[in-house]
Amino acid sequence: MTENIYVVGHKSPDTDSVTSAIAYANLKAQLGVKEAVAAAAGNVNNETKFILDHFGLAAPMVLTDAAGKKVILVDHNEVGQAVDNVMQGDIVEVVDHHKIGDIQTGKPIFFHNEPVGATGTIIASLYEQNGVAIPKAMAGIMMSAILSDTVLFKSPTCTEKDKAAVSKLSQICGEDPMKFGMEMLKAKSDIKSKSALDILMGDFKKFDFSGTKAGVGQIEVMDLADLTPKRAAILDEMKKKADAEKLDMIVLMLTDVMKEASDLLFVGNAASAAGFEKAFGGKLANNSIYKEKCLSRKKQVIPPLESAFKK
Amino acid sequence: MTENIYVVGHKSPDTDSVTSAIAYANLKAQLGVKEAVAAAAGNVNNETKFILDHFGLAAPMVLTDAAGKKVILVDHNEVGQAVDNVMQGDIVEVVDHHKIGDIQTGKPIFFHNEPVGATGTIIASLYEQNGVAIPKAMAGIMMSAILSDTVLFKSPTCTEKDKAAVSKLSQICGEDPMKFGMEMLKAKSDIKSKSALDILMGDFKKFDFSGTKAGVGQIEVMDLADLTPKRAAILDEMKKKADAEKLDMIVLMLTDVMKEASDLLFVGNAASAAGFEKAFGGKLANNSIYKEKCLSRKKQVIPPLESAFKK
């Protein structure tokens, strides 16, 4: 019996991390690596569930601990974002589109990171490079991941390569990208059904900014006003989370995808508050700084925080 | 005026690191990135000089400090092996075939690592993926790098992809790979002209094994007996180097490419000696352990050391 190789995305799984695991496991299987198994680091969110249902796929198994297991990491390359004990497992590949983190290995592995809008774009090109046909459902979920991560091409992380991939994938899956993308965003931003904790943890990642321990989450909505009634409860959950996890700060991006702006909620200690204000060139008012033209955590929130805390 | 982007390999440059810098800078230039400049982290060795002369190319400029500079790292991805102050520079790409090290970036970059025998193999495939024709001299130096890093295909690091690349590159450059490879090895293993320090530092890299600071070098010869007269002087240089750089241990692989075996010279403290013996399942005798079928630092020496020192 051969040992499974789990293809898994980051904690607080979003659409790109879940669909990339499914599509990459499919590619590996087509290449003869039958032991590749798609996994997710937690339960899938509303948007991902909508997409998987639409293309007739089941949610992948949940994997929360990698100790003693072979894993392929997709859509992340930082220990703090990975399933527990990832360094006590055996990381055999990494496919990602983020900044280069702190994963180290004892031997050479395939590690491919590319500055494009979604991991789905990279995996679509890996099908092509390996001469493997993309099944219809795989095309559908990769197209969805690219539309989700780039907020329908509006995010500054979006590249020509992402647009070209969506164009090709939409032909295979037979869906109109913009029409399907709007339905997807509606499924995602069904705020009323969500608790303050769901809103905070729906897309939450940990970072280490030169020793400052931080959590940075994001929620995308069609209208920021929908969140106003829950604002106090969300700040309360942020404080509880920072205490429980001994974090110096938590930032939650409340992103208005129609206005293309984000209200950056902040909780944290005084030193972190100073760094946060430095990063975004403003003063905290009512626990937040509002930024126009701010959609991307990866490109517009993490780099200024990295710089502001650099020693 | 646009800012240069230096394409540079590791310290103690070997053939793959120097030729990869030259070939990748050529590919970038052909793709319109005219500011790409090939560099080397030091003077080129005898083997590399022989190859560059043969294909009519000059040695690249020497770059020793990356502070404030844009750099593309080839053939390495560890800070300890890179030019000085690489983390005070701006790492814009990485192309490598080693284990994943400790490079971190503030934003997403192109980072491609693949478990093949040489960086030259990867760069040859990047020409192809980008639809760029490989110039004759570039084909010649990439072929040489693959033959050098895989010790004419004998190293266990060698893959089918390396052999296929050499086959393709030899057609472009018009050289018989095995014939040219033997001439190259002869140029490399001209031991008599080298000092004990040259022998130690010719291909020397630093590693951190769970806190144990180590240097691991390698020299390839046609006959180990050629090194016997210099053995005491080499051990002396290893001790001096360990003291000067505050290293816990230094290993120097004296590799007999004809017998496909290595005599692993060791100097270091007692704890490191215990780890070294554990790693190679033997007892130090006359400052070394002799290993049959041992040619590759990356695949046969670093992984057992990583494991032996793992806490």
PDB file of N, CA and C in Angstrom, chain A residues 153-244:
ATOM      1  N   PHE A 153     -11.157  40.487 -11.430  1.00  0.00           N
ATOM      2  CA  PHE A 153     -10.081  41.215 -12.134  1.00  0.00           C
ATOM      3  C   PHE A 153      -9.829  42.624 -11.571  1.00  0.00           C
ATOM      4  N   LYS A 154     -10.550  43.024 -10.500  1.00  0.00           N
ATOM      5  CA  LYS A 154     -10.373  44.401 -10.012  1.00  0.00           C
ATOM      6  C   LYS A 154      -9.142  44.566  -9.131  1.00  0.00           C
ATOM      7  N   SER A 155      -8.676  43.493  -8.519  1.00  0.00           N
ATOM      8  CA  SER A 155      -7.556  43.602  -7.582  1.00  0.00           C
ATOM      9  C   SER A 155      -6.265  43.967  -8.318  1.00  0.00           C
ATOM     10  N   PRO A 156      -5.392  44.758  -7.679  1.00  0.00           N
ATOM     11  CA  PRO A 156      -4.093  45.079  -8.311  1.00  0.00           C
ATOM     12  C   PRO A 156      -3.187  43.858  -8.453  1.00  0.00           C
ATOM     13  N   THR A 157      -3.546  42.745  -7.812  1.00  0.00           N
ATOM     14  CA  THR A 157      -2.743  41.518  -7.993  1.00  0.00           C
ATOM     15  C   THR A 157      -3.024  40.857  -9.332  1.00  0.00           C
ATOM     16  N   CYS A 158      -4.091  41.286 -10.006  1.00  0.00           N
ATOM     17  CA  CYS A 158      -4.505  40.625 -11.243  1.00  0.00           C
ATOM     18  C   CYS A 158      -3.534  40.933 -12.386  1.00  0.00           C
ATOM     19  N   THR A 159      -3.126  39.894 -13.126  1.00  0.00           N
ATOM     20  CA  THR A 159      -2.191  40.062 -14.243  1.00  0.00           C
ATOM     21  C   THR A 159      -2.856  39.614 -15.546  1.00  0.00           C
ATOM     22  N   GLU A 160      -2.195  39.925 -16.657  1.00  0.00           N
ATOM     23  CA  GLU A 160      -2.707  39.479 -17.958  1.00  0.00           C
ATOM     24  C   GLU A 160      -2.800  37.961 -18.011  1.00  0.00           C
ATOM     25  N   LYS A 161      -1.875  37.294 -17.319  1.00  0.00           N
ATOM     26  CA  LYS A 161      -1.867  35.828 -17.316  1.00  0.00           C
ATOM     27  C   LYS A 161      -3.138  35.272 -16.655  1.00  0.00           C
ATOM     28  N   ASP A 162      -3.631  35.975 -15.607  1.00  0.00           N
ATOM     29  CA  ASP A 162      -4.876  35.555 -14.953  1.00  0.00           C
ATOM     30  C   ASP A 162      -6.063  35.692 -15.915  1.00  0.00           C
ATOM     31  N   LYS A 163      -6.096  36.820 -16.618  1.00  0.00           N
ATOM     32  CA  LYS A 163      -7.213  37.055 -17.551  1.00  0.00           C
ATOM     33  C   LYS A 163      -7.199  36.029 -18.680  1.00  0.00           C
ATOM     34  N   ALA A 164      -5.995  35.738 -19.200  1.00  0.00           N
ATOM     35  CA  ALA A 164      -5.882  34.754 -20.277  1.00  0.00           C
ATOM     36  C   ALA A 164      -6.322  33.375 -19.791  1.00  0.00           C
ATOM     37  N   ALA A 165      -5.963  33.048 -18.540  1.00  0.00           N
ATOM     38  CA  ALA A 165      -6.352  31.740 -17.994  1.00  0.00           C
ATOM     39  C   ALA A 165      -7.872  31.649 -17.862  1.00  0.00           C
ATOM     40  N   VAL A 166      -8.508  32.717 -17.358  1.00  0.00           N
ATOM     41  CA  VAL A 166      -9.971  32.699 -17.221  1.00  0.00           C
ATOM     42  C   VAL A 166     -10.628  32.535 -18.588  1.00  0.00           C
ATOM     43  N   SER A 167     -10.097  33.217 -19.580  1.00  0.00           N
ATOM     44  CA  SER A 167     -10.665  33.130 -20.920  1.00  0.00           C
ATOM     45  C   SER A 167     -10.631  31.681 -21.423  1.00  0.00           C
ATOM     46  N   LYS A 168      -9.486  31.022 -21.246  1.00  0.00           N
ATOM     47  CA  LYS A 168      -9.335  29.633 -21.689  1.00  0.00           C
ATOM     48  C   LYS A 168     -10.206  28.690 -20.863  1.00  0.00           C
ATOM     49  N   LEU A 169     -10.214  28.887 -19.540  1.00  0.00           N
ATOM     50  CA  LEU A 169     -10.959  27.979 -18.653  1.00  0.00           C
ATOM     51  C   LEU A 169     -12.468  28.116 -18.861  1.00  0.00           C
ATOM     52  N   SER A 170     -12.914  29.353 -19.147  1.00  0.00           N
ATOM     53  CA  SER A 170     -14.359  29.553 -19.333  1.00  0.00           C
ATOM     54  C   SER A 170     -14.842  28.817 -20.582  1.00  0.00           C
ATOM     55  N   GLN A 171     -13.979  28.742 -21.597  1.00  0.00           N
ATOM     56  CA  GLN A 171     -14.359  27.973 -22.793  1.00  0.00           C
ATOM     57  C   GLN A 171     -14.510  26.494 -22.471  1.00  0.00           C
ATOM     58  N   ILE A 172     -13.634  25.990 -21.594  1.00  0.00           N
ATOM     59  CA  ILE A 172     -13.710  24.556 -21.254  1.00  0.00           C
ATOM     60  C   ILE A 172     -14.932  24.261 -20.382  1.00  0.00           C
ATOM     61  N   CYS A 173     -15.203  25.159 -19.395  1.00  0.00           N
ATOM     62  CA  CYS A 173     -16.290  24.840 -18.465  1.00  0.00           C
ATOM     63  C   CYS A 173     -17.651  25.362 -18.948  1.00  0.00           C
ATOM     64  N   GLY A 174     -17.631  26.247 -19.957  1.00  0.00           N
ATOM     65  CA  GLY A 174     -18.878  26.705 -20.553  1.00  0.00           C
ATOM     66  C   GLY A 174     -19.658  27.726 -19.731  1.00  0.00           C
ATOM     67  N   GLU A 175     -18.989  28.411 -18.817  1.00  0.00           N
ATOM     68  CA  GLU A 175     -19.656  29.445 -18.022  1.00  0.00           C
ATOM     69  C   GLU A 175     -19.159  30.827 -18.437  1.00  0.00           C
ATOM     70  N   ASP A 176     -20.064  31.810 -18.437  1.00  0.00           N
ATOM     71  CA  ASP A 176     -19.648  33.185 -18.676  1.00  0.00           C
ATOM     72  C   ASP A 176     -18.985  33.714 -17.395  1.00  0.00           C
ATOM     73  N   PRO A 177     -17.709  34.124 -17.471  1.00  0.00           N
ATOM     74  CA  PRO A 177     -16.973  34.443 -16.241  1.00  0.00           C
ATOM     75  C   PRO A 177     -17.630  35.548 -15.406  1.00  0.00           C
ATOM     76  N   MET A 178     -18.029  36.639 -16.042  1.00  0.00           N
ATOM     77  CA  MET A 178     -18.519  37.769 -15.248  1.00  0.00           C
ATOM     78  C   MET A 178     -19.881  37.461 -14.631  1.00  0.00           C
ATOM     79  N   LYS A 179     -20.734  36.780 -15.391  1.00  0.00           N
ATOM     80  CA  LYS A 179     -22.048  36.402 -14.876  1.00  0.00           C
ATOM     81  C   LYS A 179     -21.880  35.444 -13.691  1.00  0.00           C
ATOM     82  N   PHE A 180     -21.063  34.421 -13.889  1.00  0.00           N
ATOM     83  CA  PHE A 180     -20.860  33.450 -12.820  1.00  0.00           C
ATOM     84  C   PHE A 180     -20.165  34.101 -11.620  1.00  0.00           C
ATOM     85  N   GLY A 181     -19.214  34.994 -11.905  1.00  0.00           N
ATOM     86  CA  GLY A 181     -18.485  35.681 -10.832  1.00  0.00           C
ATOM     87  C   GLY A 181     -19.397  36.490  -9.927  1.00  0.00           C
ATOM     88  N   MET A 182     -20.377  37.158 -10.501  1.00  0.00           N
ATOM     89  CA  MET A 182     -21.304  37.944  -9.685  1.00  0.00           C
ATOM     90  C   MET A 182     -22.147  37.039  -8.773  1.00  0.00           C
ATOM     91  N   GLU A 183     -22.592  35.909  -9.312  1.00  0.00           N
ATOM     92  CA  GLU A 183     -23.360  34.950  -8.494  1.00  0.00           C
ATOM     93  C   GLU A 183     -22.518  34.444  -7.317  1.00  0.00           C
ATOM     94  N   MET A 184     -21.238  34.202  -7.644  1.00  0.00           N
ATOM     95  CA  MET A 184     -20.285  33.705  -6.653  1.00  0.00           C
ATOM     96  C   MET A 184     -20.087  34.727  -5.527  1.00  0.00           C
ATOM     97  N   LEU A 185     -19.932  36.003  -5.927  1.00  0.00           N
ATOM     98  CA  LEU A 185     -19.725  37.061  -4.927  1.00  0.00           C
ATOM     99  C   LEU A 185     -20.953  37.207  -4.042  1.00  0.00           C
ATOM    100  N   LYS A 186     -22.127  37.035  -4.642  1.00  0.00           N
ATOM    101  CA  LYS A 186     -23.354  37.117  -3.834  1.00  0.00           C
ATOM    102  C   LYS A 186     -23.377  35.997  -2.796  1.00  0.00           C
ATOM    103  N   ALA A 187     -22.990  34.799  -3.215  1.00  0.00           N
ATOM    104  CA  ALA A 187     -22.955  33.671  -2.271  1.00  0.00           C
ATOM    105  C   ALA A 187     -21.975  33.952  -1.148  1.00  0.00           C
ATOM    106  N   LYS A 188     -20.880  34.637  -1.509  1.00  0.00           N
ATOM    107  CA  LYS A 188     -19.830  34.921  -0.530  1.00  0.00           C
ATOM    108  C   LYS A 188     -20.278  35.948   0.490  1.00  0.00           C
ATOM    109  N   SER A 189     -20.958  36.989  -0.001  1.00  0.00           N
ATOM    110  CA  SER A 189     -21.193  38.131   0.877  1.00  0.00           C
ATOM    111  C   SER A 189     -22.576  38.081   1.527  1.00  0.00           C
ATOM    112  N   ASP A 190     -23.035  36.871   1.773  1.00  0.00           N
ATOM    113  CA  ASP A 190     -24.276  36.726   2.527  1.00  0.00           C
ATOM    114  C   ASP A 190     -23.943  36.922   4.007  1.00  0.00           C
ATOM    115  N   ILE A 191     -23.881  38.205   4.377  1.00  0.00           N
ATOM    116  CA  ILE A 191     -23.381  38.607   5.694  1.00  0.00           C
ATOM    117  C   ILE A 191     -24.368  38.290   6.812  1.00  0.00           C
ATOM    118  N   LYS A 192     -25.642  38.450   6.520  1.00  0.00           N
ATOM    119  CA  LYS A 192     -26.646  38.357   7.597  1.00  0.00           C
ATOM    120  C   LYS A 192     -26.577  37.030   8.341  1.00  0.00           C
ATOM    121  N   SER A 193     -26.239  35.960   7.607  1.00  0.00           N
ATOM    122  CA  SER A 193     -26.225  34.629   8.236  1.00  0.00           C
ATOM    123  C   SER A 193     -24.951  34.392   9.051  1.00  0.00           C
ATOM    124  N   LYS A 194     -24.015  35.339   8.996  1.00  0.00           N
ATOM    125  CA  LYS A 194     -22.718  35.064   9.622  1.00  0.00           C
ATOM    126  C   LYS A 194     -22.583  35.707  10.995  1.00  0.00           C
ATOM    127  N   SER A 195     -21.959  34.990  11.934  1.00  0.00           N
ATOM    128  CA  SER A 195     -21.651  35.556  13.248  1.00  0.00           C
ATOM    129  C   SER A 195     -20.414  36.449  13.118  1.00  0.00           C
ATOM    130  N   ALA A 196     -20.195  37.295  14.132  1.00  0.00           N
ATOM    131  CA  ALA A 196     -18.998  38.152  14.142  1.00  0.00           C
ATOM    132  C   ALA A 196     -17.742  37.304  14.049  1.00  0.00           C
ATOM    133  N   LEU A 197     -17.718  36.154  14.715  1.00  0.00           N
ATOM    134  CA  LEU A 197     -16.542  35.276  14.682  1.00  0.00           C
ATOM    135  C   LEU A 197     -16.349  34.679  13.273  1.00  0.00           C
ATOM    136  N   ASP A 198     -17.442  34.283  12.624  1.00  0.00           N
ATOM    137  CA  ASP A 198     -17.359  33.796  11.233  1.00  0.00           C
ATOM    138  C   ASP A 198     -16.730  34.861  10.336  1.00  0.00           C
ATOM    139  N   ILE A 199     -17.173  36.105  10.535  1.00  0.00           N
ATOM    140  CA  ILE A 199     -16.686  37.212   9.705  1.00  0.00           C
ATOM    141  C   ILE A 199     -15.187  37.405   9.908  1.00  0.00           C
ATOM    142  N   LEU A 200     -14.739  37.330  11.172  1.00  0.00           N
ATOM    143  CA  LEU A 200     -13.311  37.496  11.466  1.00  0.00           C
ATOM    144  C   LEU A 200     -12.486  36.339  10.902  1.00  0.00           C
ATOM    145  N   MET A 201     -12.979  35.107  11.071  1.00  0.00           N
ATOM    146  CA  MET A 201     -12.154  33.933  10.774  1.00  0.00           C
ATOM    147  C   MET A 201     -12.330  33.385   9.354  1.00  0.00           C
ATOM    148  N   GLY A 202     -13.251  33.969   8.590  1.00  0.00           N
ATOM    149  CA  GLY A 202     -13.540  33.440   7.252  1.00  0.00           C
ATOM    150  C   GLY A 202     -12.330  33.398   6.342  1.00  0.00           C
ATOM    151  N   ASP A 203     -11.439  34.375   6.466  1.00  0.00           N
ATOM    152  CA  ASP A 203     -10.222  34.409   5.647  1.00  0.00           C
ATOM    153  C   ASP A 203      -9.145  35.106   6.470  1.00  0.00           C
ATOM    154  N   PHE A 204      -8.605  34.357   7.422  1.00  0.00           N
ATOM    155  CA  PHE A 204      -7.717  34.919   8.446  1.00  0.00           C
ATOM    156  C   PHE A 204      -6.349  34.262   8.329  1.00  0.00           C
ATOM    157  N   LYS A 205      -5.278  35.080   8.300  1.00  0.00           N
ATOM    158  CA  LYS A 205      -3.925  34.516   8.212  1.00  0.00           C
ATOM    159  C   LYS A 205      -3.018  35.167   9.235  1.00  0.00           C
ATOM    160  N   LYS A 206      -2.060  34.386   9.728  1.00  0.00           N
ATOM    161  CA  LYS A 206      -1.096  34.935  10.688  1.00  0.00           C
ATOM    162  C   LYS A 206       0.193  35.335   9.986  1.00  0.00           C
ATOM    163  N   PHE A 207       0.809  36.377  10.513  1.00  0.00           N
ATOM    164  CA  PHE A 207       2.078  36.870   9.968  1.00  0.00           C
ATOM    165  C   PHE A 207       3.016  37.236  11.112  1.00  0.00           C
ATOM    166  N   ASP A 208       4.289  37.292  10.802  1.00  0.00           N
ATOM    167  CA  ASP A 208       5.289  37.761  11.762  1.00  0.00           C
ATOM    168  C   ASP A 208       6.030  38.913  11.090  1.00  0.00           C
ATOM    169  N   PHE A 209       5.779  40.132  11.580  1.00  0.00           N
ATOM    170  CA  PHE A 209       6.438  41.318  10.998  1.00  0.00           C
ATOM    171  C   PHE A 209       7.629  41.698  11.873  1.00  0.00           C
ATOM    172  N   SER A 210       8.800  41.177  11.557  1.00  0.00           N
ATOM    173  CA  SER A 210      10.018  41.461  12.333  1.00  0.00           C
ATOM    174  C   SER A 210       9.796  41.279  13.832  1.00  0.00           C
ATOM    175  N   GLY A 211       9.086  40.220  14.217  1.00  0.00           N
ATOM    176  CA  GLY A 211       8.867  39.936  15.635  1.00  0.00           C
ATOM    177  C   GLY A 211       7.498  40.344  16.144  1.00  0.00           C
ATOM    178  N   THR A 212       6.802  41.209  15.419  1.00  0.00           N
ATOM    179  CA  THR A 212       5.429  41.567  15.801  1.00  0.00           C
ATOM    180  C   THR A 212       4.476  40.500  15.262  1.00  0.00           C
ATOM    181  N   LYS A 213       3.808  39.804  16.206  1.00  0.00           N
ATOM    182  CA  LYS A 213       2.895  38.725  15.820  1.00  0.00           C
ATOM    183  C   LYS A 213       1.553  39.338  15.421  1.00  0.00           C
ATOM    184  N   ALA A 214       1.105  39.025  14.233  1.00  0.00           N
ATOM    185  CA  ALA A 214      -0.105  39.668  13.733  1.00  0.00           C
ATOM    186  C   ALA A 214      -1.041  38.659  13.087  1.00  0.00           C
ATOM    187  N   GLY A 215      -2.322  38.977  13.114  1.00  0.00           N
ATOM    188  CA  GLY A 215      -3.302  38.270  12.317  1.00  0.00           C
ATOM    189  C   GLY A 215      -3.931  39.283  11.365  1.00  0.00           C
ATOM    190  N   VAL A 216      -4.103  38.898  10.108  1.00  0.00           N
ATOM    191  CA  VAL A 216      -4.721  39.814   9.145  1.00  0.00           C
ATOM    192  C   VAL A 216      -5.817  39.057   8.396  1.00  0.00           C
ATOM    193  N   GLY A 217      -7.077  39.502   8.617  1.00  0.00           N
ATOM    194  CA  GLY A 217      -8.213  38.871   7.958  1.00  0.00           C
ATOM    195  C   GLY A 217      -8.830  39.788   6.923  1.00  0.00           C
ATOM    196  N   GLN A 218      -9.731  39.204   6.146  1.00  0.00           N
ATOM    197  CA  GLN A 218     -10.411  40.022   5.139  1.00  0.00           C
ATOM    198  C   GLN A 218     -11.811  39.477   4.904  1.00  0.00           C
ATOM    199  N   ILE A 219     -12.773  40.380   4.771  1.00  0.00           N
ATOM    200  CA  ILE A 219     -14.100  39.980   4.308  1.00  0.00           C
ATOM    201  C   ILE A 219     -14.528  40.949   3.213  1.00  0.00           C
ATOM    202  N   GLU A 220     -15.070  40.382   2.145  1.00  0.00           N
ATOM    203  CA  GLU A 220     -15.492  41.200   1.016  1.00  0.00           C
ATOM    204  C   GLU A 220     -17.013  41.284   0.998  1.00  0.00           C
ATOM    205  N   VAL A 221     -17.519  42.490   0.861  1.00  0.00           N
ATOM    206  CA  VAL A 221     -18.977  42.680   0.831  1.00  0.00           C
ATOM    207  C   VAL A 221     -19.353  43.595  -0.340  1.00  0.00           C
ATOM    208  N   MET A 222     -20.623  43.557  -0.713  1.00  0.00           N
ATOM    209  CA  MET A 222     -21.114  44.424  -1.772  1.00  0.00           C
ATOM    210  C   MET A 222     -21.337  45.838  -1.237  1.00  0.00           C
ATOM    211  N   ASP A 223     -21.591  45.954   0.078  1.00  0.00           N
ATOM    212  CA  ASP A 223     -21.897  47.253   0.684  1.00  0.00           C
ATOM    213  C   ASP A 223     -21.454  47.235   2.144  1.00  0.00           C
ATOM    214  N   LEU A 224     -20.540  48.132   2.490  1.00  0.00           N
ATOM    215  CA  LEU A 224     -20.000  48.162   3.868  1.00  0.00           C
ATOM    216  C   LEU A 224     -21.087  48.363   4.923  1.00  0.00           C
ATOM    217  N   ALA A 225     -22.149  49.042   4.542  1.00  0.00           N
ATOM    218  CA  ALA A 225     -23.217  49.324   5.510  1.00  0.00           C
ATOM    219  C   ALA A 225     -23.793  48.039   6.104  1.00  0.00           C
ATOM    220  N   ASP A 226     -23.716  46.930   5.334  1.00  0.00           N
ATOM    221  CA  ASP A 226     -24.213  45.652   5.845  1.00  0.00           C
ATOM    222  C   ASP A 226     -23.478  45.203   7.107  1.00  0.00           C
ATOM    223  N   LEU A 227     -22.250  45.708   7.250  1.00  0.00           N
ATOM    224  CA  LEU A 227     -21.442  45.260   8.399  1.00  0.00           C
ATOM    225  C   LEU A 227     -21.614  46.152   9.624  1.00  0.00           C
ATOM    226  N   THR A 228     -22.149  47.343   9.426  1.00  0.00           N
ATOM    227  CA  THR A 228     -22.229  48.316  10.526  1.00  0.00           C
ATOM    228  C   THR A 228     -22.878  47.748  11.789  1.00  0.00           C
ATOM    229  N   PRO A 229     -24.007  47.034  11.689  1.00  0.00           N
ATOM    230  CA  PRO A 229     -24.638  46.518  12.916  1.00  0.00           C
ATOM    231  C   PRO A 229     -23.735  45.537  13.684  1.00  0.00           C
ATOM    232  N   LYS A 230     -22.776  44.923  12.991  1.00  0.00           N
ATOM    233  CA  LYS A 230     -21.956  43.893  13.652  1.00  0.00           C
ATOM    234  C   LYS A 230     -20.573  44.409  14.063  1.00  0.00           C
ATOM    235  N   ARG A 231     -20.324  45.699  13.832  1.00  0.00           N
ATOM    236  CA  ARG A 231     -18.980  46.218  14.028  1.00  0.00           C
ATOM    237  C   ARG A 231     -18.464  46.042  15.466  1.00  0.00           C
ATOM    238  N   ALA A 232     -19.276  46.377  16.457  1.00  0.00           N
ATOM    239  CA  ALA A 232     -18.837  46.275  17.851  1.00  0.00           C
ATOM    240  C   ALA A 232     -18.540  44.813  18.209  1.00  0.00           C
ATOM    241  N   ALA A 233     -19.397  43.921  17.747  1.00  0.00           N
ATOM    242  CA  ALA A 233     -19.206  42.495  18.049  1.00  0.00           C
ATOM    243  C   ALA A 233     -17.950  41.960  17.366  1.00  0.00           C
ATOM    244  N   ILE A 234     -17.658  42.458  16.159  1.00  0.00           N
ATOM    245  CA  ILE A 234     -16.450  42.022  15.449  1.00  0.00           C
ATOM    246  C   ILE A 234     -15.197  42.480  16.196  1.00  0.00           C
ATOM    247  N   LEU A 235     -15.184  43.753  16.633  1.00  0.00           N
ATOM    248  CA  LEU A 235     -14.032  44.265  17.392  1.00  0.00           C
ATOM    249  C   LEU A 235     -13.834  43.454  18.664  1.00  0.00           C
ATOM    250  N   ASP A 236     -14.934  43.073  19.292  1.00  0.00           N
ATOM    251  CA  ASP A 236     -14.867  42.269  20.495  1.00  0.00           C
ATOM    252  C   ASP A 236     -14.221  40.906  20.206  1.00  0.00           C
ATOM    253  N   GLU A 237     -14.603  40.277  19.112  1.00  0.00           N
ATOM    254  CA  GLU A 237     -14.003  38.988  18.737  1.00  0.00           C
ATOM    255  C   GLU A 237     -12.522  39.151  18.399  1.00  0.00           C
ATOM    256  N   MET A 238     -12.173  40.294  17.787  1.00  0.00           N
ATOM    257  CA  MET A 238     -10.766  40.546  17.458  1.00  0.00           C
ATOM    258  C   MET A 238      -9.936  40.623  18.733  1.00  0.00           C
ATOM    259  N   LYS A 239     -10.462  41.334  19.761  1.00  0.00           N
ATOM    260  CA  LYS A 239      -9.736  41.441  21.036  1.00  0.00           C
ATOM    261  C   LYS A 239      -9.577  40.069  21.674  1.00  0.00           C
ATOM    262  N   LYS A 240     -10.660  39.277  21.678  1.00  0.00           N
ATOM    263  CA  LYS A 240     -10.608  37.939  22.289  1.00  0.00           C
ATOM    264  C   LYS A 240      -9.575  37.061  21.572  1.00  0.00           C
ATOM    265  N   LYS A 241      -9.590  37.141  20.243  1.00  0.00           N
ATOM    266  CA  LYS A 241      -8.670  36.322  19.445  1.00  0.00           C
ATOM    267  C   LYS A 241      -7.210  36.730  19.718  1.00  0.00           C
ATOM    268  N   ALA A 242      -6.957  38.062  19.786  1.00  0.00           N
ATOM    269  CA  ALA A 242      -5.592  38.546  20.042  1.00  0.00           C
ATOM    270  C   ALA A 242      -5.111  38.056  21.401  1.00  0.00           C
ATOM    271  N   ASP A 243      -5.986  38.098  22.407  1.00  0.00           N
ATOM    272  CA  ASP A 243      -5.609  37.616  23.745  1.00  0.00           C
ATOM    273  C   ASP A 243      -5.345  36.117  23.724  1.00  0.00           C
ATOM    274  N   ALA A 244      -6.265  35.381  23.142  1.00  0.00           N
ATOM    275  CA  ALA A 244      -6.177  33.913  23.170  1.00  0.00           C
ATOM    276  C   ALA A 244      -4.930  33.424  22.450  1.00  0.00           C
TER     277      ALA A 244
END
